[in-house]
Amino acid sequence: MPQNPERWVGVFRLAVMLLLALGLAIPSTPSFAQAAGHVHVKIVKAGLLVGGGVGRGTLAYRGKTYPFKITGLSFGITAGATIGRLDGWASDIREVGDFAGTYSSVGGGFALVGGVTGAHLRNEKGVTIVLQGPKAGVELAANISQVTISLK
């Protein structure tokens, strides 16, 4: 008994159409993937034993720019005053609201008129910020820092 090739073509077309319809019928779910954002910060710090700092910055995340303000305290050996412009990345962000929060860091640095600084911060939501850039001023620091970021 010879097989009808037109029948196999019809079965193949039906299978392709069913797969296509199934693919279109499954609802798409929002992505919960963690994304990274570019961070730019300008901060002014001063201190003697206990240091403090304030600044502002922007987070570029998923095609939008979000301004934020930053405040911080450091405890340990701190002496001097600096102004820094830092650039870097924030990672493990699920939604933009995760960026705001309290970050902690342990670090140190030295600047005499000018220098380079860096920071590695992590908040309670798991967001990590890595920053680096030039700073101007005079500072000697070896401390524990706590930084609060608030979206504007």
PDB file of C-alpha atoms in Angstrom, residues 60-126:
ATOM      1  CA  ALA A  60      21.142  54.426  34.826  1.00  0.00           C
ATOM      2  CA  TYR A  61      19.027  51.270  34.886  1.00  0.00           C
ATOM      3  CA  ARG A  62      17.098  49.560  32.084  1.00  0.00           C
ATOM      4  CA  GLY A  63      17.106  52.630  29.846  1.00  0.00           C
ATOM      5  CA  LYS A  64      16.059  55.165  32.513  1.00  0.00           C
ATOM      6  CA  THR A  65      18.023  57.506  34.765  1.00  0.00           C
ATOM      7  CA  TYR A  66      17.142  57.761  38.464  1.00  0.00           C
ATOM      8  CA  PRO A  67      18.598  60.548  40.644  1.00  0.00           C
ATOM      9  CA  PHE A  68      19.443  59.717  44.244  1.00  0.00           C
ATOM     10  CA  LYS A  69      20.964  61.277  47.328  1.00  0.00           C
ATOM     11  CA  ILE A  70      23.562  59.650  49.516  1.00  0.00           C
ATOM     12  CA  THR A  71      24.486  60.201  53.173  1.00  0.00           C
ATOM     13  CA  GLY A  72      26.984  58.308  55.232  1.00  0.00           C
ATOM     14  CA  LEU A  73      28.914  57.905  58.442  1.00  0.00           C
ATOM     15  CA  SER A  74      32.243  56.255  59.073  1.00  0.00           C
ATOM     16  CA  PHE A  75      33.768  55.105  62.340  1.00  0.00           C
ATOM     17  CA  GLY A  76      37.459  54.406  62.871  1.00  0.00           C
ATOM     18  CA  ILE A  77      40.549  56.365  61.945  1.00  0.00           C
ATOM     19  CA  THR A  78      39.347  59.273  59.849  1.00  0.00           C
ATOM     20  CA  ALA A  79      41.060  62.622  59.368  1.00  0.00           C
ATOM     21  CA  GLY A  80      40.637  65.128  56.577  1.00  0.00           C
ATOM     22  CA  ALA A  81      38.221  66.279  53.901  1.00  0.00           C
ATOM     23  CA  THR A  82      37.773  65.166  50.282  1.00  0.00           C
ATOM     24  CA  ILE A  83      35.536  65.569  47.270  1.00  0.00           C
ATOM     25  CA  GLY A  84      35.134  62.535  45.027  1.00  0.00           C
ATOM     26  CA  ARG A  85      33.527  61.730  41.698  1.00  0.00           C
ATOM     27  CA  LEU A  86      32.929  58.017  41.447  1.00  0.00           C
ATOM     28  CA  ASP A  87      31.665  55.838  38.633  1.00  0.00           C
ATOM     29  CA  GLY A  88      30.820  52.175  38.667  1.00  0.00           C
ATOM     30  CA  TRP A  89      28.156  49.501  38.613  1.00  0.00           C
ATOM     31  CA  ALA A  90      25.304  48.357  40.793  1.00  0.00           C
ATOM     32  CA  SER A  91      24.502  44.677  40.335  1.00  0.00           C
ATOM     33  CA  ASP A  92      21.854  42.206  41.508  1.00  0.00           C
ATOM     34  CA  ILE A  93      19.004  44.711  41.103  1.00  0.00           C
ATOM     35  CA  ARG A  94      15.613  43.035  40.599  1.00  0.00           C
ATOM     36  CA  GLU A  95      13.659  46.305  40.525  1.00  0.00           C
ATOM     37  CA  VAL A  96      14.769  49.911  40.854  1.00  0.00           C
ATOM     38  CA  GLY A  97      13.460  50.157  44.437  1.00  0.00           C
ATOM     39  CA  ASP A  98      16.068  47.576  45.504  1.00  0.00           C
ATOM     40  CA  PHE A  99      18.783  50.184  44.882  1.00  0.00           C
ATOM     41  CA  ALA A 100      17.648  52.375  47.786  1.00  0.00           C
ATOM     42  CA  GLY A 101      18.724  51.256  51.231  1.00  0.00           C
ATOM     43  CA  THR A 102      21.534  51.083  53.733  1.00  0.00           C
ATOM     44  CA  TYR A 103      24.906  49.875  52.495  1.00  0.00           C
ATOM     45  CA  SER A 104      27.886  48.862  54.569  1.00  0.00           C
ATOM     46  CA  SER A 105      31.578  48.795  53.783  1.00  0.00           C
ATOM     47  CA  VAL A 106      34.946  48.274  55.463  1.00  0.00           C
ATOM     48  CA  GLY A 107      37.832  50.095  53.870  1.00  0.00           C
ATOM     49  CA  GLY A 108      40.495  52.707  53.947  1.00  0.00           C
ATOM     50  CA  GLY A 109      42.274  55.221  51.835  1.00  0.00           C
ATOM     51  CA  PHE A 110      44.761  58.027  51.610  1.00  0.00           C
ATOM     52  CA  ALA A 111      44.721  61.231  49.613  1.00  0.00           C
ATOM     53  CA  LEU A 112      47.127  64.150  49.614  1.00  0.00           C
ATOM     54  CA  VAL A 113      45.737  66.866  47.348  1.00  0.00           C
ATOM     55  CA  GLY A 114      44.532  64.219  44.890  1.00  0.00           C
ATOM     56  CA  GLY A 115      44.211  60.524  44.551  1.00  0.00           C
ATOM     57  CA  VAL A 116      42.030  57.639  43.514  1.00  0.00           C
ATOM     58  CA  THR A 117      39.353  56.098  45.666  1.00  0.00           C
ATOM     59  CA  GLY A 118      37.122  53.086  45.451  1.00  0.00           C
ATOM     60  CA  ALA A 119      34.229  51.538  47.310  1.00  0.00           C
ATOM     61  CA  HIS A 120      32.560  48.143  47.435  1.00  0.00           C
ATOM     62  CA  LEU A 121      29.118  48.372  49.071  1.00  0.00           C
ATOM     63  CA  ARG A 122      26.280  45.920  49.695  1.00  0.00           C
ATOM     64  CA  ASN A 123      22.759  46.569  51.016  1.00  0.00           C
ATOM     65  CA  GLU A 124      20.180  44.450  52.822  1.00  0.00           C
ATOM     66  CA  LYS A 125      18.443  43.580  49.510  1.00  0.00           C
ATOM     67  CA  GLY A 126      21.615  42.044  48.068  1.00  0.00           C
TER      68      GLY A 126
END
